[in-house]
N, CA, C and O atoms as a DFTB+ gen file, in Angstrom:
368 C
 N C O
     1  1      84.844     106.788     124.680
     2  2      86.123     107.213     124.151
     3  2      85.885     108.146     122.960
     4  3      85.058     107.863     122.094
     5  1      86.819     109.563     122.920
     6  2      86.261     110.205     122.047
     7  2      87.388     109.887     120.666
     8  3      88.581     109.609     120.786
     9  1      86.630     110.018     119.392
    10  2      87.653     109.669     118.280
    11  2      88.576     110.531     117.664
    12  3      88.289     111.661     117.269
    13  1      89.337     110.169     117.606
    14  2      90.082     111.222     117.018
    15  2      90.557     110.962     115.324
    16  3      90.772     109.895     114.748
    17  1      90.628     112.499     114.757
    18  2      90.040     112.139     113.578
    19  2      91.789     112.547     112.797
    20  3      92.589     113.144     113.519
    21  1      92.227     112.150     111.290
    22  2      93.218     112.060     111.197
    23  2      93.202     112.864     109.965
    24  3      92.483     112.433     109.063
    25  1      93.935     114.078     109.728
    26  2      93.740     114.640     108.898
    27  2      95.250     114.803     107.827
    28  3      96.415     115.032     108.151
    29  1      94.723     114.609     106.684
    30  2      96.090     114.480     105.307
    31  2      96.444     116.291     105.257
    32  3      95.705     117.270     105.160
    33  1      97.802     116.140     105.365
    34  2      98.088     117.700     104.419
    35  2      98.705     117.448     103.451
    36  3      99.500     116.508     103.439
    37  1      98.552     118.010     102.692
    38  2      99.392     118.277     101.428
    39  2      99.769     119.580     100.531
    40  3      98.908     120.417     100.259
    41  1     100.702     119.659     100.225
    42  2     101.239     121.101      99.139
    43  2     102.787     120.650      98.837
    44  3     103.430     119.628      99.078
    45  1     103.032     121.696      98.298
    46  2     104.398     121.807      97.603
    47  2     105.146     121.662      99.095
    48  3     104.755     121.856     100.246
    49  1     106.706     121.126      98.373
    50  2     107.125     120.821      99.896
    51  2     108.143     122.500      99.833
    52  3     107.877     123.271     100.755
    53  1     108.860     122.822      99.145
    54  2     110.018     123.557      99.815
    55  2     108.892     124.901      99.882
    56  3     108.564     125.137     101.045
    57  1     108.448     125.533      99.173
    58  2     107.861     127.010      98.912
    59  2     106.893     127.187     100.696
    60  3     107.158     127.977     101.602
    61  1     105.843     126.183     100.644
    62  2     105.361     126.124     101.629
    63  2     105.337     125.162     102.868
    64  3     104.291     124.659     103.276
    65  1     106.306     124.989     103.318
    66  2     106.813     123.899     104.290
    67  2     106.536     124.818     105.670
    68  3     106.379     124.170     106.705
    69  1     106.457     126.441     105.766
    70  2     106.043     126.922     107.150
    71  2     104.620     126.977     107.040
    72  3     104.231     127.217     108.182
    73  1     103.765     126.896     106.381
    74  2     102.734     127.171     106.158
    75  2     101.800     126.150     106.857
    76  3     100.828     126.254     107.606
    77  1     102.660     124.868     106.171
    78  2     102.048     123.356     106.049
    79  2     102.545     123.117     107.484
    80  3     101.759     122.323     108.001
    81  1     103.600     123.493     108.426
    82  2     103.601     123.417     109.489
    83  2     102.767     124.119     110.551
    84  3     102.155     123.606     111.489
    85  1     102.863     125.286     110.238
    86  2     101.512     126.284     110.795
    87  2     100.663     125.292     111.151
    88  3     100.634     124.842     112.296
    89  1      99.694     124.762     109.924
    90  2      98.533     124.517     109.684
    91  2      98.099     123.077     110.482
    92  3      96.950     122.780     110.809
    93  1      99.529     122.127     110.746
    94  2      99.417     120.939     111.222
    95  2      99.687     121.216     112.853
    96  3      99.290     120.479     113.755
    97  1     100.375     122.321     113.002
    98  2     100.384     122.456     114.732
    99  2      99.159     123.077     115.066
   100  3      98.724     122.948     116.210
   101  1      98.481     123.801     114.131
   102  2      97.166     124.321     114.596
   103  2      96.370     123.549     115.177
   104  3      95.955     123.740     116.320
   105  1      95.958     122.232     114.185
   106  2      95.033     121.002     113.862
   107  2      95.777     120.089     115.075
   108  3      94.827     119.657     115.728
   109  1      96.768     119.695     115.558
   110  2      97.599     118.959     116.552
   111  2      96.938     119.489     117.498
   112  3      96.149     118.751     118.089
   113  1      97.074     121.134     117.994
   114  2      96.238     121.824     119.175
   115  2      95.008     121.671     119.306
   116  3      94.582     121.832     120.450
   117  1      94.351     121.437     118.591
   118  2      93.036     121.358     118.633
   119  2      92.433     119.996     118.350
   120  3      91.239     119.745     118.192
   121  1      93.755     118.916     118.299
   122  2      92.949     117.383     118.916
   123  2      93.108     116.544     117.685
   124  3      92.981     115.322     117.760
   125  1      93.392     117.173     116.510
   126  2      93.216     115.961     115.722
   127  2      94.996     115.582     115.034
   128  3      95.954     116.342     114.893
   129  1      94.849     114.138     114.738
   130  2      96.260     113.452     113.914
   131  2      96.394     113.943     112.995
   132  3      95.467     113.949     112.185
   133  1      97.676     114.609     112.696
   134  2      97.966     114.672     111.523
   135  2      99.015     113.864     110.494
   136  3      99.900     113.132     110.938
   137  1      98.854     114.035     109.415
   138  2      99.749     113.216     108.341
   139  2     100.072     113.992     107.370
   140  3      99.466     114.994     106.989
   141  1     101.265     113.427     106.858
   142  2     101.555     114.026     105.134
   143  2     102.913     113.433     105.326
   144  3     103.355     112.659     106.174
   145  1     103.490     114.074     104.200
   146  2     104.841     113.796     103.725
   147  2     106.050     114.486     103.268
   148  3     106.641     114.463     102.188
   149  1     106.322     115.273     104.669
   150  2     107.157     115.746     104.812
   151  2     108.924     115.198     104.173
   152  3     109.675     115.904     103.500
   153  1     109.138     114.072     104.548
   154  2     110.650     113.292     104.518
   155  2     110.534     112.703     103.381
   156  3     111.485     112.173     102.806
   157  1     108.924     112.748     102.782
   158  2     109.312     111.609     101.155
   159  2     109.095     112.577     100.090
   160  3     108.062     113.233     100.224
   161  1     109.662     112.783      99.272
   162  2     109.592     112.999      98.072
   163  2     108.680     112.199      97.440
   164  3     108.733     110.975      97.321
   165  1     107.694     113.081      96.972
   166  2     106.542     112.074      96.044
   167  2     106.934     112.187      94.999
   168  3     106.887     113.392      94.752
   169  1     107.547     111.345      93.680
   170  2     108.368     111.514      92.522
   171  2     107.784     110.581      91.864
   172  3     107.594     110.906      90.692
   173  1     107.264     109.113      92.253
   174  2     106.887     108.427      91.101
   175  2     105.500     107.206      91.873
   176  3     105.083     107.099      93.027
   177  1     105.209     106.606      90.817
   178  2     103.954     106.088      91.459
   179  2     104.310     105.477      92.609
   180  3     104.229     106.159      93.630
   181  1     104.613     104.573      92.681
   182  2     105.090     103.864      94.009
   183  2     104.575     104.622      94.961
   184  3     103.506     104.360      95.512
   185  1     105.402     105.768      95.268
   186  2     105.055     106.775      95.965
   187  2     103.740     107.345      95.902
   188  3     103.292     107.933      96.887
   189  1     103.074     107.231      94.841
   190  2     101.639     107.947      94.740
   191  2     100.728     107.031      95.753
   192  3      99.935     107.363      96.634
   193  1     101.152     105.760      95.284
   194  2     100.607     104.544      95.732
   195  2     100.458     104.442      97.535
   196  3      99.586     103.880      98.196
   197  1     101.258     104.954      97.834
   198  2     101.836     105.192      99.301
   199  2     101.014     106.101      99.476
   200  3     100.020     105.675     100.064
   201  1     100.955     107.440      99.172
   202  2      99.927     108.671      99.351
   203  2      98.502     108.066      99.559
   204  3      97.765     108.051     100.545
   205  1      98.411     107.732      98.705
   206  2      96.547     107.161      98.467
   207  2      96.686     106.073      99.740
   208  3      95.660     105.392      99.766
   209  1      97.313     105.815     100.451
   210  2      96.777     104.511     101.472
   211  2      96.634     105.436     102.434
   212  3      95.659     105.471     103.184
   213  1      97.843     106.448     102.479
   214  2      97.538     107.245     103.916
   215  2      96.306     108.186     103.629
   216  3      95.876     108.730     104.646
   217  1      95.762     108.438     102.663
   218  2      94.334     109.350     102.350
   219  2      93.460     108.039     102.834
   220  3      92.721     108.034     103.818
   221  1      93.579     107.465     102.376
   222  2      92.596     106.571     102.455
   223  2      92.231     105.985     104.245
   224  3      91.300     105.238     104.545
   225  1      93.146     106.516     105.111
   226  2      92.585     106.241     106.670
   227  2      92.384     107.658     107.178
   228  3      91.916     107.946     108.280
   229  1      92.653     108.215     106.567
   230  2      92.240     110.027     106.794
   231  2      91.067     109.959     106.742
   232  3      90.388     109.145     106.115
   233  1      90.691     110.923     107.485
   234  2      88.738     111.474     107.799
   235  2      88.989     112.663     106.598
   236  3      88.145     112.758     105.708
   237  1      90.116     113.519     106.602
   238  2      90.142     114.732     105.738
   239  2      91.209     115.093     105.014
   240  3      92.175     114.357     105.217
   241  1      91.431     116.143     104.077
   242  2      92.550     116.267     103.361
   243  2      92.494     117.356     103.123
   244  3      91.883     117.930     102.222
   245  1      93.329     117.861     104.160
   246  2      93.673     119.683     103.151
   247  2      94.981     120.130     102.175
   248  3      96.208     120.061     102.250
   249  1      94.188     120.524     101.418
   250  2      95.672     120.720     100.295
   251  2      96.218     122.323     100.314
   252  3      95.578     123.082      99.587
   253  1      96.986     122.722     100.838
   254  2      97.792     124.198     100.405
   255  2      98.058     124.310      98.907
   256  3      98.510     123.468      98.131
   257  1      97.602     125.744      98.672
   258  2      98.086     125.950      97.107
   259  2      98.805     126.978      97.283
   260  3      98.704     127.647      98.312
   261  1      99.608     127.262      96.357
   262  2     100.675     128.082      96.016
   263  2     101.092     128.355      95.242
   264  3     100.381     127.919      94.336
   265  1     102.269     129.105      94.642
   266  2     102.536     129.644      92.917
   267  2     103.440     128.580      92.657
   268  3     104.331     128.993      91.914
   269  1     103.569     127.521      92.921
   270  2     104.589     126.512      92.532
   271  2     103.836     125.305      92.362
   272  3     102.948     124.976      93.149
   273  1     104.204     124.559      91.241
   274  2     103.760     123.037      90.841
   275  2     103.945     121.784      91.690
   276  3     103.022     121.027      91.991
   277  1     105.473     121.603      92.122
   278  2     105.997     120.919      92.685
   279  2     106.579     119.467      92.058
   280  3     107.327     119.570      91.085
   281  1     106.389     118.631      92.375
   282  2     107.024     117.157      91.624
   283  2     105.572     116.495      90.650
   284  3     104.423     116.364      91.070
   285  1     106.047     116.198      89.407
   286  2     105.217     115.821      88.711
   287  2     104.997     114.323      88.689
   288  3     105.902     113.783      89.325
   289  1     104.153     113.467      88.207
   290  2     104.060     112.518      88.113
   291  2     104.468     112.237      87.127
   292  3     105.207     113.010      86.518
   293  1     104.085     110.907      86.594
   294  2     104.571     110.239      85.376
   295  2     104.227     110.599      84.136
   296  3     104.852     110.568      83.076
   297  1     102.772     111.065      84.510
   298  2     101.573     111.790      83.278
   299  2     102.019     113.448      83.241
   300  3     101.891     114.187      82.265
   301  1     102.454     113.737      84.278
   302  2     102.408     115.507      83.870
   303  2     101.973     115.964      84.466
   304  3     102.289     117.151      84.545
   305  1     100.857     115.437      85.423
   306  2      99.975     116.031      86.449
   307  2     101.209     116.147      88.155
   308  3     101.814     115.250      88.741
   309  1     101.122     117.671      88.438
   310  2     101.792     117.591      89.614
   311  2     100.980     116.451      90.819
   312  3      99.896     115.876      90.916
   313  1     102.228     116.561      91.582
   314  2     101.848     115.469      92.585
   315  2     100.611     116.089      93.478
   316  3      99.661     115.312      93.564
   317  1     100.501     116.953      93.944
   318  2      99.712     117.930      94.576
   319  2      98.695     117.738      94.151
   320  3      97.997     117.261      95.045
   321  1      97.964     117.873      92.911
   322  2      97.359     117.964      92.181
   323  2      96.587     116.462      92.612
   324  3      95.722     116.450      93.488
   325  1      97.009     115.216      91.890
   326  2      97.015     114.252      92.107
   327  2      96.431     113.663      93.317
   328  3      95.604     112.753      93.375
   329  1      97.079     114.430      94.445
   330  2      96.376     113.492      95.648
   331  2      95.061     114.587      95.709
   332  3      94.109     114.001      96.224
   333  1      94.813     115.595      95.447
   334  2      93.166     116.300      95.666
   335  2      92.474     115.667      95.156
   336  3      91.556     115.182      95.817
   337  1      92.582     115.381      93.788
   338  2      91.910     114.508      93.009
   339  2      91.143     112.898      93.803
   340  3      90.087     112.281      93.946
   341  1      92.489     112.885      94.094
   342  2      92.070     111.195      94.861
   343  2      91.528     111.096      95.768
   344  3      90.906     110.088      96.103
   345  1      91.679     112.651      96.721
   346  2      91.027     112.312      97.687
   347  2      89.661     112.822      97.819
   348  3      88.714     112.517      98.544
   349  1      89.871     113.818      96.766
   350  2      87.865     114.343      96.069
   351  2      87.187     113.003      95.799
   352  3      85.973     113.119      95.971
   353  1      87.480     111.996      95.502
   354  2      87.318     110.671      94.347
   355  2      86.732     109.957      95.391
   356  3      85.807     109.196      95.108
   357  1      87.181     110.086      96.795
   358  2      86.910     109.559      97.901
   359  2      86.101     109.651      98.729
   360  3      85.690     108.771      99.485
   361  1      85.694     111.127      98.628
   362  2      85.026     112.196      99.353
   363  2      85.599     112.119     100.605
   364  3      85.047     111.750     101.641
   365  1      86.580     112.437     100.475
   366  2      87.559     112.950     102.181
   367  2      87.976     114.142     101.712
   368  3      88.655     114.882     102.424
């Protein structure tokens, strides 16, 4: 059985939402799961908390950058920001 591998996206949601779609129908065509979080607003930990579980069964994590910050956390650090970090931390 061959595995299939599950890959995180992440970026700003409104600026790049065709981009981040692009990029997940690409990765869909070519075999692998994708994830992110499209329908949630990442706004406060809870939610961060939620992010980091779905990184955490991910094989990979690509992050889109763009000229926009997006939703900050509690500290100041955008959310975006935040899950690269975590998932560098991880090595995914």
């Amino acid at each position: 059985m061959d595995r299939v591998f599950q890959i995180f996206i992440s970026s700003t949601d409104i600026d790049l939402k065709g981009e981040r779609q692009a990029v997940s129908n690409t990765l869909a065509k070519a075999g692998y799961m994708t994830a992110g979080l499209e329908l949630l607003p990442a706004t406060d930990q809870q939610q961060l908390d939620y992010i980091k579980r779905i990184i955490d069964r991910s094989d990979y994590c690509v992050v889109i950058v763009g000229g926009r910050n997006g939703s900050l956390s509690d500290d100041g650090l955008a959310v975006t920001e935040k899950t690269f970090e975590y998932a560098r931390s991880k090595n995914i």
